Amino acid sequence: MSIIGSTFEQIKNNNSRALVTYTVAGDPDLKESEKIIENIISSGADIIEIGVPFSDPMSEGPVIQLSHERSLKNKTSLEEILKLSKRLKKKFNKTPIVLMGYFNTFINSLEIAKGNHDINDDICRELKNHGVDGLIIVDLPFEESEEIYNKLTEFDIDLIRLISPTTNDLRINEILSNSSGFIYYVSLKGITGAEIDSFNALKERVESIKKSSRIPVVVGFGIKDKKTAKKMSVFSDGVVVGSAIVDIISNKQDLHFQDIFSQISKFVEGIKSSIQ
Amino acid sequence: MKDKDNYSFPDSAGRFGEYGGKYVSETLMAALEQLENTYETLKDEENFKKEINEDLNNFVGRPSPLYFAKRWTEQLSGAQIYLKREDLNHTGAHKINNTVGQVLLAKHMGKKRIIAETGAGQHGVATAAVAARHGLECIIFMGEEDIERQSPNVYRMKLLGAEVFPVTSGTKTLKDAMNEAMRDWVTNVDDTHYIIGSVAGPHPYPKIVRDFNSIVGVELKEQSRNLFGRYPDKIIACVGGGSNAMGIFYPFLKDNSVDLIGVEAGGSGIESGEHAAPLSDGSIGVLHGMKTYLMQDKSGQILSTKSVSAGLDYPGVGPEHSYLKDSGRVEYDSATDEEALDSFHELTKTEGIMPALETAHALAHAKKIAPKMSKDEIIVVNLSGRGDKDMANVAKVEGLTL
């Protein structure tokens, strides 16, 4: 079982739910983003998603788009993010690290990958050597990535896939049999940070997916506060929070770094306690 | 070559060889599937074909003439130059060939709301026009920088009842307008159809947009037979995303005697790095749902592009062009801003036809090669759009105020 799998197992044994967080590497800069992630782990997050910035983040709402822009202004590269991941892994060897980004960055930024236009053995090895436990590639549906899934599996890296409100049953089955780690259920039709409109429909949907899934199902997009997180945790295996944390980071100009730290800690601790 | 004779791309996975595909978020997969099924069901139905043909004849004004540029030919003193007059279409460019078709698909799918991206504004205007004609809500995403340099088209879209949404993210041009349109689509996917304006984006768009535009090449075949008793020696078209080029090239792909030439935006020159020519100076990657040639830096980040023409100012290109470049069936070259501006003026003064700045890139290439060809050879340039929209921009570039 992968480290992501055993993390969920342990959380389940404690009768709790997983808290997955998302922040973008390199925002406000690489060093501070590393400290922010360390802070998030110390505050109780179970799984860390590190956003890999892309010039054209098509699925992101305004808050995360701007975070990608700030990170790219600092010229954050995948190579540096991998080093960051390795350092985190050294300090927190029990916390799974998942990179989340867009396909082009994964196939075109590492020197060893040039000219392949695909995720090959070299890339997998590089990811594994830097402590990466899973990937979420937003613009890579299963039709385009059966081989990539097999390759990643060989290297014991999970490929976490998204299921959305528009995914039909046929596709759900395909996705479930081509995923590992956990299923990321997108709570709404829209972009990151938008508003969830129907809890009941969401609940039914997640419960039905859980019935046929051999891996945990977490809910993300639109979870901004303790109240929403608590409601979600009743029927899912965990929640993802991203925009709400990135929003705190984006206020950096008006705040001292210590204030951002304590705001994020308070927020993460609050969410974690609400889903216990 | 055997390969070319059996040309049947895209395959069932939406691939042109290695290129194309569907690289989008899960939320959009159902909408793409619905669009593909609707198109595949309708495209050969007699009623649907009749409906489209009626609109092409009576709303667009097809067929577009094949015009002999007599004075320009004499001036260049080489091959005979003919212009396929897409500028005479309703709304002034080839873009309407695609929108009249896609709006019918939208209606068949029961969608009430139309969105589109636009660079030069021609696709935005063509979309706003068909949305008005069918009484559908219409929102056009346009980069803030393009809104400035194409202001007449912005007002035209508004007059046609569309809402023009200024896009302020990223480079504030066509690629960012497309990102924003995708974000809207993912949010409103139930009642909204996204009319992509080029042979770009995820499958089935490159195929659908090509098919709807291929009326241009189909007409040219018949016109050539009637006028010359044969096909042209060379066909030249400008390439941004590449829809006018695919439209005129596609019916000729199997006719190996016809040289097909696509002309990209060379900006300040390919060697300067400031251009919008991914086929001439790019590398393979994935953007906007497709695998294709892109302008990107060494970290896989998409580069901002430079071209005097907003319609070509795009870092990617339709996946079929990437395939046709690799296979060698189509030759790709580029023309600089300066060469395009020069041809813009030359055609306007010599033939009394003001071309779009996009089209002027294709004309610039014709100007380069025509003098080296013999007088009995024939070049057809796809005159993809009219230049009225560019007047303020040309004046500004040349330091004039209107």
XYZ file of C-alpha atoms in Angstrom:
678
model
C 0.000 0.000 0.000
C 1.234 3.492 -0.869
C 1.934 6.067 1.808
C -1.253 7.861 0.732
C -3.206 4.657 1.260
C -1.747 4.046 4.703
C -2.381 7.664 5.695
C -6.071 7.238 4.937
C -6.114 3.907 6.749
C -4.740 5.487 9.876
C -7.163 8.410 9.722
C -10.040 5.997 9.279
C -8.896 3.996 12.308
C -9.013 7.207 14.319
C -12.532 7.699 13.040
C -11.456 10.961 11.493
C -11.330 12.506 8.010
C -8.371 13.598 5.924
C -7.463 17.232 5.498
C -5.752 17.857 2.170
C -4.338 21.331 1.575
C -3.251 23.104 -1.590
C -0.798 25.954 -1.869
C 1.294 27.054 -4.823
C 5.065 26.609 -4.590
C 6.891 29.884 -5.076
C 4.158 32.155 -3.722
C 5.046 34.549 -2.132
C 8.487 33.092 -2.882
C 10.000 29.611 -2.778
C 11.447 29.892 0.724
C 8.327 31.364 2.296
C 6.059 28.894 0.498
C 8.154 26.108 2.028
C 7.734 27.587 5.511
C 4.011 27.953 4.903
C 3.731 24.254 3.992
C 5.748 23.226 7.067
C 3.415 25.368 9.128
C 0.371 23.747 7.497
C 1.694 20.252 8.272
C 2.413 21.210 11.880
C -1.125 22.591 12.138
C -2.666 19.220 11.296
C -2.914 18.762 7.530
C -2.709 15.102 6.502
C -1.809 15.338 2.819
C 0.002 18.195 1.093
C -0.804 19.215 -2.434
C 1.882 21.437 -3.892
C 0.613 23.539 -6.783
C 3.019 23.644 -9.733
C 2.524 27.044 -11.376
C 1.507 27.271 -15.026
C 1.183 30.296 -17.289
C -2.317 29.207 -18.348
C -4.107 27.680 -15.356
C -7.431 27.085 -17.092
C -9.261 25.405 -14.210
C -8.396 27.927 -11.542
C -10.475 30.736 -10.133
C -9.048 34.246 -9.711
C -7.399 33.619 -6.297
C -5.267 30.689 -7.455
C -4.635 32.212 -10.908
C -2.978 35.182 -9.235
C -0.980 32.858 -7.020
C 0.362 31.094 -10.146
C 1.209 34.494 -11.630
C 3.109 35.579 -8.509
C 4.991 32.306 -8.436
C 5.984 32.590 -12.095
C 7.195 36.137 -11.520
C 9.670 34.492 -9.152
C 10.565 32.094 -11.990
C 9.639 29.054 -9.895
C 10.598 25.887 -11.791
C 9.574 22.251 -11.404
C 13.200 21.454 -10.607
C 13.118 23.766 -7.589
C 9.750 22.400 -6.529
C 11.170 18.870 -6.575
C 14.017 19.989 -4.330
C 11.477 21.585 -2.019
C 9.539 18.327 -1.969
C 12.678 16.409 -1.051
C 13.422 18.754 1.864
C 9.845 18.440 3.132
C 9.992 14.671 2.867
C 13.131 14.630 5.007
C 11.437 16.609 7.760
C 7.965 15.049 7.567
C 8.446 11.543 6.219
C 4.913 10.437 7.108
C 3.085 13.212 5.251
C 2.234 12.341 1.645
C 3.231 14.919 -0.964
C 1.156 15.334 -4.097
C 2.089 17.647 -6.971
C -0.855 19.271 -8.705
C -0.530 21.053 -12.001
C -1.016 21.060 -15.755
C 0.332 18.469 -18.164
C 2.652 20.721 -20.150
C 4.752 21.618 -17.119
C 5.322 17.961 -16.290
C 6.402 16.986 -19.784
C 8.356 20.077 -20.804
C 10.261 21.499 -17.867
C 12.730 18.884 -16.693
C 15.944 18.707 -18.695
C 15.861 14.877 -18.600
C 12.401 14.876 -20.155
C 13.090 17.032 -23.177
C 11.825 15.730 -26.485
C 9.587 12.992 -25.094
C 6.313 14.904 -24.752
C 5.208 12.332 -22.237
C 5.736 11.183 -18.662
C 8.454 8.584 -19.059
C 10.658 6.464 -16.763
C 13.141 9.293 -16.236
C 10.483 11.665 -14.983
C 8.918 9.033 -12.723
C 12.299 8.245 -11.209
C 12.999 11.928 -10.645
C 9.620 12.410 -8.945
C 10.099 9.347 -6.768
C 13.633 10.364 -5.774
C 12.297 13.696 -4.590
C 9.635 12.292 -2.318
C 6.628 12.818 -4.565
C 3.890 10.329 -3.647
C 1.203 11.333 -6.101
C 0.247 13.523 -9.052
C -2.909 15.406 -9.935
C -2.819 16.577 -13.529
C -5.848 18.744 -14.077
C -5.962 18.570 -17.864
C -5.197 14.875 -18.285
C -8.357 12.753 -18.584
C -7.995 8.957 -18.455
C -8.353 8.693 -22.249
C -5.005 10.445 -22.623
C -3.164 8.712 -19.819
C -3.642 4.967 -19.548
C 0.049 4.387 -20.178
C 1.036 7.170 -17.829
C -1.062 5.574 -15.112
C 0.681 2.246 -15.603
C 4.078 3.887 -15.650
C 3.440 5.821 -12.438
C 2.110 2.673 -10.778
C 5.368 0.908 -11.640
C 7.205 3.592 -9.712
C 4.735 3.511 -6.840
C 3.453 7.025 -7.515
C -0.305 7.497 -7.271
C -2.248 9.139 -10.083
C -5.123 10.922 -8.417
C -7.997 11.599 -10.744
C -10.868 14.006 -10.641
C -14.522 13.111 -10.968
C -16.919 15.980 -11.562
C -20.682 16.540 -11.407
C -20.825 16.045 -15.195
C -19.014 12.675 -15.210
C -21.432 9.928 -16.294
C -21.535 6.423 -14.770
C -19.616 4.841 -17.608
C -16.759 7.284 -17.163
C -16.857 6.958 -13.378
C -16.187 3.237 -13.713
C -13.315 3.845 -16.135
C -11.837 6.468 -13.840
C -12.164 4.282 -10.756
C -10.272 1.477 -12.433
C -7.498 3.831 -13.596
C -6.830 5.747 -10.376
C -4.797 5.313 -7.269
C -4.293 7.141 -3.970
C -7.676 8.797 -3.696
C -10.454 10.173 -5.860
C -10.738 13.944 -5.942
C -14.431 14.725 -6.294
C -14.996 18.199 -7.721
C -17.914 19.565 -5.724
C -19.164 21.959 -8.364
C -19.304 22.781 -12.047
C -16.786 25.551 -12.230
C -13.380 26.725 -11.194
C -11.494 26.522 -7.907
C -12.888 28.711 -5.149
C -16.436 29.001 -6.548
C -19.691 28.485 -4.580
C -21.272 25.083 -3.936
C -25.005 25.195 -4.631
C -26.556 21.864 -3.629
C -25.319 19.832 -0.674
C -27.903 17.119 -1.029
C -27.045 16.351 -4.630
C -23.373 16.389 -3.700
C -23.924 13.997 -0.811
C -25.841 11.507 -2.947
C -23.200 11.639 -5.632
C -20.236 11.121 -3.308
C -21.987 8.296 -1.468
C -22.705 6.542 -4.745
C -19.091 6.887 -5.934
C -17.808 5.629 -2.595
C -19.880 2.488 -3.006
C -17.984 1.447 -6.129
C -14.583 2.884 -5.237
C -11.765 0.855 -3.744
C -9.911 4.034 -2.789
C -10.987 6.979 -0.576
C -13.033 9.837 -2.017
C -12.260 13.386 -0.955
C -14.196 16.499 -1.875
C -12.632 19.717 -3.119
C -13.408 23.068 -4.822
C -15.476 25.586 -2.861
C -14.624 24.564 0.733
C -13.933 27.861 2.452
C -14.812 27.446 6.122
C -15.247 25.064 9.040
C -18.989 24.789 8.547
C -18.720 23.616 4.928
C -15.825 21.288 5.750
C -17.815 19.679 8.549
C -20.819 19.078 6.306
C -18.599 17.491 3.640
C -16.775 15.298 6.095
C -19.996 13.515 7.029
C -20.193 11.725 3.695
C -16.615 11.837 2.340
C -13.190 10.548 3.363
C -11.746 14.017 3.482
C -11.730 17.549 2.158
C -9.364 19.697 0.105
C -8.892 23.362 0.931
C -6.946 25.557 -1.455
C -8.322 28.963 -2.394
C -9.101 29.854 1.219
C -5.453 29.384 2.248
C -4.057 30.981 -0.904
C -6.336 33.935 -0.215
C -4.591 34.512 3.119
C -1.196 34.375 1.377
C -2.380 36.868 -1.232
C -2.908 39.461 1.508
C 0.789 39.427 2.221
C 1.288 43.068 1.264
C -0.987 44.190 4.080
C 0.267 41.752 6.694
C 3.487 40.789 8.419
C 4.687 37.309 7.611
C 4.097 36.205 11.201
C 0.462 37.273 10.892
C 0.039 35.171 7.750
C 1.591 32.249 9.573
C -0.748 32.496 12.519
C -3.803 33.087 10.308
C -3.018 29.983 8.253
C -2.346 27.908 11.389
C -5.602 28.998 12.912
C -7.498 28.253 9.714
C -5.951 24.801 9.200
C -6.396 23.814 12.859
C -10.017 24.978 12.675
C -10.800 22.926 9.585
C -9.031 19.859 10.975
C -10.940 20.005 14.240
C -14.247 20.449 12.404
C -13.802 17.233 10.424
C -12.676 15.022 13.321
C 2.776 8.979 -50.996
C 0.388 6.354 -49.771
C -0.130 8.093 -46.454
C -1.537 11.205 -48.051
C -3.878 9.287 -50.317
C -5.514 7.712 -47.306
C -5.665 10.879 -45.266
C -8.458 10.412 -42.745
C -7.461 12.428 -39.710
C -8.463 12.933 -36.989
C -8.743 9.346 -35.776
C -11.401 8.271 -33.275
C -9.301 9.606 -30.387
C -9.162 13.017 -32.037
C -5.546 12.625 -33.092
C -3.681 13.856 -36.137
C -0.730 11.511 -35.737
C 0.782 12.503 -32.427
C -1.107 15.789 -32.252
C -4.550 16.829 -31.027
C -6.395 14.814 -28.390
C -8.552 16.024 -25.507
C -6.501 17.535 -22.709
C -9.211 19.173 -20.627
C -10.524 18.997 -17.106
C -12.952 16.182 -16.321
C -15.916 18.582 -16.103
C -15.676 19.337 -19.837
C -15.360 15.769 -21.077
C -19.124 15.213 -21.127
C -19.700 18.402 -23.112
C -17.059 17.418 -25.671
C -18.636 14.001 -26.006
C -22.073 15.544 -26.514
C -20.706 17.917 -29.145
C -18.955 15.091 -30.975
C -22.039 12.887 -30.963
C -24.281 15.710 -32.129
C -21.916 16.639 -34.942
C -21.345 13.083 -36.110
C -25.105 12.441 -36.164
C -26.091 15.651 -37.912
C -23.307 16.254 -40.390
C -24.626 13.921 -43.060
C -28.319 14.551 -42.487
C -30.004 16.161 -45.469
C -32.013 18.642 -43.394
C -28.967 19.836 -41.505
C -26.933 20.234 -44.686
C -29.805 22.139 -46.276
C -30.097 24.426 -43.281
C -26.392 25.238 -43.362
C -26.330 25.761 -47.117
C -29.232 28.167 -46.932
C -27.407 30.207 -44.321
C -24.154 30.091 -46.266
C -25.937 31.334 -49.388
C -28.344 33.871 -47.970
C -26.872 35.008 -44.652
C -23.143 34.782 -45.444
C -23.406 35.489 -49.185
C -21.546 32.478 -50.569
C -19.988 31.451 -52.827
C -17.202 33.985 -52.439
C -15.643 35.137 -55.719
C -12.252 34.119 -57.059
C -10.786 37.441 -58.123
C -7.862 38.013 -60.498
C -5.498 40.628 -59.019
C -4.514 41.940 -62.447
C -2.564 45.083 -61.579
C -0.742 43.415 -58.664
C 0.175 40.488 -60.928
C 1.545 42.889 -63.547
C 3.475 44.785 -60.898
C 5.100 41.636 -59.516
C 5.651 40.357 -63.039
C 5.555 36.626 -62.317
C 2.832 34.106 -61.476
C -0.825 35.110 -61.833
C -2.303 35.967 -58.453
C -5.907 35.216 -57.632
C -7.669 36.103 -54.389
C -10.337 33.948 -52.773
C -12.557 36.727 -51.492
C -13.568 35.637 -47.972
C -13.445 39.333 -47.060
C -16.728 39.714 -48.932
C -18.554 37.380 -46.569
C -21.077 38.840 -44.161
C -19.160 40.246 -41.158
C -16.040 40.487 -43.307
C -14.049 37.283 -42.845
C -14.035 33.500 -43.193
C -14.934 33.166 -39.496
C -18.666 33.197 -40.210
C -18.442 29.879 -42.137
C -17.777 28.168 -38.833
C -20.167 30.108 -36.625
C -23.245 29.516 -38.832
C -22.569 25.793 -38.484
C -21.734 25.700 -34.783
C -24.730 27.788 -33.767
C -26.956 25.169 -35.392
C -25.177 22.459 -33.396
C -25.789 24.526 -30.261
C -29.493 24.760 -31.058
C -29.730 21.024 -31.671
C -28.092 20.432 -28.275
C -30.651 22.749 -26.676
C -28.050 25.280 -25.488
C -29.364 28.772 -24.847
C -26.141 30.610 -24.264
C -23.174 31.079 -26.597
C -19.649 32.011 -25.570
C -16.569 32.600 -27.698
C -13.027 33.920 -27.510
C -11.755 36.469 -29.969
C -8.436 38.049 -30.863
C -8.922 40.418 -33.789
C -12.637 40.503 -33.077
C -13.631 38.835 -36.362
C -14.656 35.600 -34.687
C -16.393 37.566 -31.948
C -18.398 39.531 -34.497
C -19.214 36.387 -36.504
C -20.399 34.686 -33.308
C -22.408 37.692 -32.120
C -24.101 37.859 -35.534
C -25.285 34.226 -35.533
C -26.334 34.475 -31.882
C -28.447 37.513 -32.761
C -29.907 35.723 -35.778
C -30.976 32.795 -33.563
C -31.964 34.834 -30.504
C -29.331 33.355 -28.184
C -27.491 35.044 -25.326
C -23.888 35.759 -26.307
C -20.752 36.557 -24.321
C -17.431 37.245 -26.027
C -14.131 36.991 -24.137
C -11.483 39.353 -25.423
C -8.071 40.342 -24.065
C -7.821 43.872 -22.785
C -4.942 44.624 -25.145
C -6.948 43.388 -28.139
C -9.977 45.435 -27.073
C -7.788 48.474 -27.411
C -6.320 47.656 -30.815
C -9.576 46.397 -32.347
C -12.075 48.901 -30.970
C -14.410 49.053 -34.021
C -15.083 45.323 -33.702
C -15.792 45.664 -29.988
C -18.540 48.147 -30.744
C -19.872 45.940 -33.556
C -20.222 43.024 -31.132
C -22.052 45.230 -28.667
C -24.390 46.503 -31.390
C -25.136 42.879 -32.240
C -26.293 42.387 -28.661
C -23.266 40.542 -27.290
C -21.593 41.247 -24.003
C -17.844 41.779 -24.402
C -15.946 40.548 -21.355
C -12.488 42.134 -21.001
C -9.831 39.591 -19.990
C -7.120 41.049 -17.775
C -5.195 37.913 -16.818
C -1.848 36.795 -18.248
C -0.842 38.500 -21.479
C -4.332 40.008 -21.983
C -4.538 38.634 -25.554
C -6.126 35.730 -27.438
C -4.682 32.866 -25.375
C -5.953 34.400 -22.145
C -9.356 35.051 -23.726
C -9.460 31.323 -24.484
C -8.535 30.437 -20.868
C -11.323 32.656 -19.603
C -13.848 31.213 -22.073
C -12.903 27.709 -20.841
C -13.466 28.833 -17.241
C -16.892 30.171 -18.143
C -17.733 26.992 -20.037
C -16.759 24.752 -17.127
C -19.065 26.813 -14.892
C -22.067 27.020 -17.243
C -21.603 23.834 -19.209
C -25.259 22.725 -18.957
C -26.796 25.565 -20.951
C -23.762 26.952 -22.788
C -22.057 26.099 -26.065
C -18.524 27.345 -26.573
C -17.946 28.270 -30.222
C -14.181 27.963 -30.621
C -13.127 30.092 -33.580
C -10.128 28.205 -34.844
C -9.037 24.681 -35.717
C -7.615 24.576 -32.202
C -8.678 23.330 -28.776
C -9.691 19.811 -27.740
C -11.225 17.259 -30.122
C -13.738 17.561 -31.811
C -13.175 21.298 -32.358
C -10.230 21.072 -34.781
C -12.292 18.742 -36.960
C -15.588 20.633 -36.764
C -14.038 24.032 -37.463
C -12.033 22.597 -40.363
C -15.074 20.911 -41.867
C -17.231 24.037 -41.674
C -14.467 26.148 -43.221
C -13.631 23.649 -45.943
C -16.434 25.165 -48.050
C -13.708 27.646 -49.076
C -11.504 24.950 -50.607
C -14.475 23.101 -52.079
C -15.602 26.248 -53.909
C -12.057 26.994 -55.017
C -11.798 23.561 -56.627
C -14.861 24.189 -58.751
C -13.900 27.775 -59.544
C -10.392 26.665 -60.581
C -11.745 23.990 -62.903
C -14.103 26.484 -64.525
C -11.627 29.346 -64.722
C -8.308 27.612 -65.435
C -9.323 24.088 -66.370
C -6.983 22.890 -63.606
C -6.032 23.464 -59.984
C -3.743 26.312 -58.865
C 0.001 25.689 -58.528
C 0.177 27.206 -55.081
C -2.342 28.114 -52.398
C -1.232 30.519 -49.671
C -2.998 31.287 -46.395
C -2.039 32.935 -43.122
C -1.870 30.749 -40.003
C -2.616 31.828 -36.442
C -4.752 29.034 -35.020
C -5.109 28.134 -38.679
C -8.807 27.951 -39.565
C -8.782 29.845 -42.856
C -5.724 27.867 -43.941
C -7.268 24.487 -43.026
C -10.482 25.546 -44.773
C -8.778 26.220 -48.086
C -6.084 23.466 -47.788
C -8.187 20.531 -46.653
C -9.977 19.722 -49.928
C -6.573 19.875 -51.707
C -4.575 17.637 -49.328
C -4.736 14.681 -51.698
C -3.972 16.770 -54.795
C -0.212 16.560 -54.656
C 0.310 18.866 -57.651
C -0.940 21.785 -55.536
C 1.650 23.343 -53.215
C 0.097 24.465 -49.945
C 1.827 27.213 -47.975
C 0.910 28.463 -44.504
C 2.326 31.792 -43.349
C 2.798 32.505 -39.661
C 3.225 35.837 -37.926
C 6.940 36.641 -37.913
C 6.527 39.714 -35.672
C 9.907 41.455 -35.413
C 11.551 38.522 -37.195
C 11.965 34.849 -36.270
C 15.587 35.402 -35.190
C 14.456 38.145 -32.745
C 12.367 35.629 -30.817
C 9.524 38.183 -30.814
C 6.917 36.593 -33.017
C 3.899 34.267 -33.037
C 5.240 31.438 -35.187
C 5.203 28.142 -33.242
C 5.552 26.011 -36.401
C 8.621 27.960 -37.501
C 10.246 28.295 -34.094
C 8.376 26.357 -31.398
C 8.313 22.986 -29.676
C 5.723 20.319 -28.933
C 3.543 20.684 -25.856
C -0.013 20.767 -24.537
C -2.202 23.851 -24.263
C -5.930 24.557 -24.536
C -6.830 20.904 -24.771
C -4.480 19.917 -27.593
C -1.009 18.558 -28.178
C 0.645 20.743 -30.791
C 3.571 23.059 -31.556
C 3.744 25.872 -28.999
C 5.822 28.888 -28.128
C 7.138 28.032 -24.686
C 10.167 28.666 -22.524
C 12.547 25.984 -21.246
C 10.308 25.419 -18.215
C 7.200 24.634 -20.229
C 5.587 28.011 -19.564
C 3.748 29.498 -22.514
C 5.463 32.581 -23.925
C 3.780 35.825 -24.769
C 3.752 36.376 -28.497
C 4.235 39.413 -30.664
C 2.429 40.296 -33.841
C 0.965 43.456 -35.299
C -2.101 41.353 -36.060
C -4.274 40.443 -33.087
C -5.772 37.466 -34.939
C -2.394 35.740 -35.327
C -1.103 36.687 -31.881
C -1.426 33.165 -30.451
C 1.317 30.881 -29.053
C -0.224 27.657 -30.368
C -1.536 26.340 -33.659
C -4.197 23.848 -34.682
C -2.930 20.251 -34.254
C -3.618 19.338 -37.872
C -1.108 21.976 -38.981
C 1.478 20.396 -36.676
C 0.844 17.071 -38.386
C 0.958 18.590 -41.870
C 4.227 20.327 -41.051
C 5.865 17.083 -39.918
C 4.482 15.117 -42.867
C 5.763 17.773 -45.258
C 2.452 18.094 -47.125
C 2.209 21.776 -46.219
C 5.130 24.192 -46.234
C 5.173 26.732 -43.401
C 6.931 30.065 -43.529
C 6.495 33.429 -41.847
C 6.188 37.117 -42.676
C 7.244 39.952 -40.384
C 5.076 42.820 -39.145
C 6.864 45.116 -41.544
C 6.315 42.850 -44.552
C 2.657 42.444 -43.643
C 2.117 46.206 -43.301
C 3.841 46.765 -46.623
C 1.520 44.257 -48.360
C -1.497 45.716 -46.583
C -0.792 49.061 -48.258
C 0.247 47.586 -51.572
C -2.912 45.553 -52.109
C -5.101 48.426 -50.953
C -3.503 50.846 -53.423
C -3.093 48.434 -56.334
C -6.344 46.489 -56.243
C -8.685 48.674 -54.207
C -9.034 45.887 -51.659
C -8.037 46.526 -48.054
C -7.011 43.194 -46.494
C -6.994 42.320 -42.808
C -3.534 42.491 -41.248
C -3.746 38.729 -40.698
C -4.319 38.162 -44.414
C -1.535 40.616 -45.250
C 0.964 37.999 -43.986
C -0.175 35.583 -46.713
C -0.009 38.386 -49.290
C 3.536 39.216 -48.185
C 4.558 35.642 -48.961
C 2.882 35.781 -52.374
C 4.847 38.930 -53.075
C 8.088 37.118 -52.252
C 7.513 34.075 -54.445
C 5.406 35.334 -57.378
C 8.264 37.154 -59.170
C 10.302 33.924 -59.205
C 7.518 31.978 -60.885
C 6.534 31.844 -64.556
C 3.599 33.825 -65.964
C 1.514 30.749 -66.671
C 1.647 29.590 -63.062
C -1.209 30.385 -60.714
C -1.153 31.408 -57.057
C -4.349 31.639 -55.017
C -4.178 33.629 -51.786
C -6.960 33.119 -49.286
C -8.076 36.690 -48.689
C -9.406 35.654 -45.323
C -10.695 39.003 -44.075
C -11.193 42.688 -44.718
C -8.985 45.326 -43.160
C -11.390 48.048 -42.048
C -11.055 46.848 -38.450
C -7.297 47.476 -38.635
C -7.354 51.093 -39.783
C -6.919 52.653 -36.339
C -4.194 50.155 -35.465
C -2.273 50.688 -38.719
C -2.501 54.455 -38.237
C -1.187 54.084 -34.694
C 1.716 51.863 -35.754
C 2.609 54.442 -38.385
C 2.359 57.352 -35.962
C -0.844 58.904 -37.328
C -4.005 59.897 -35.503
C -7.362 59.546 -37.227
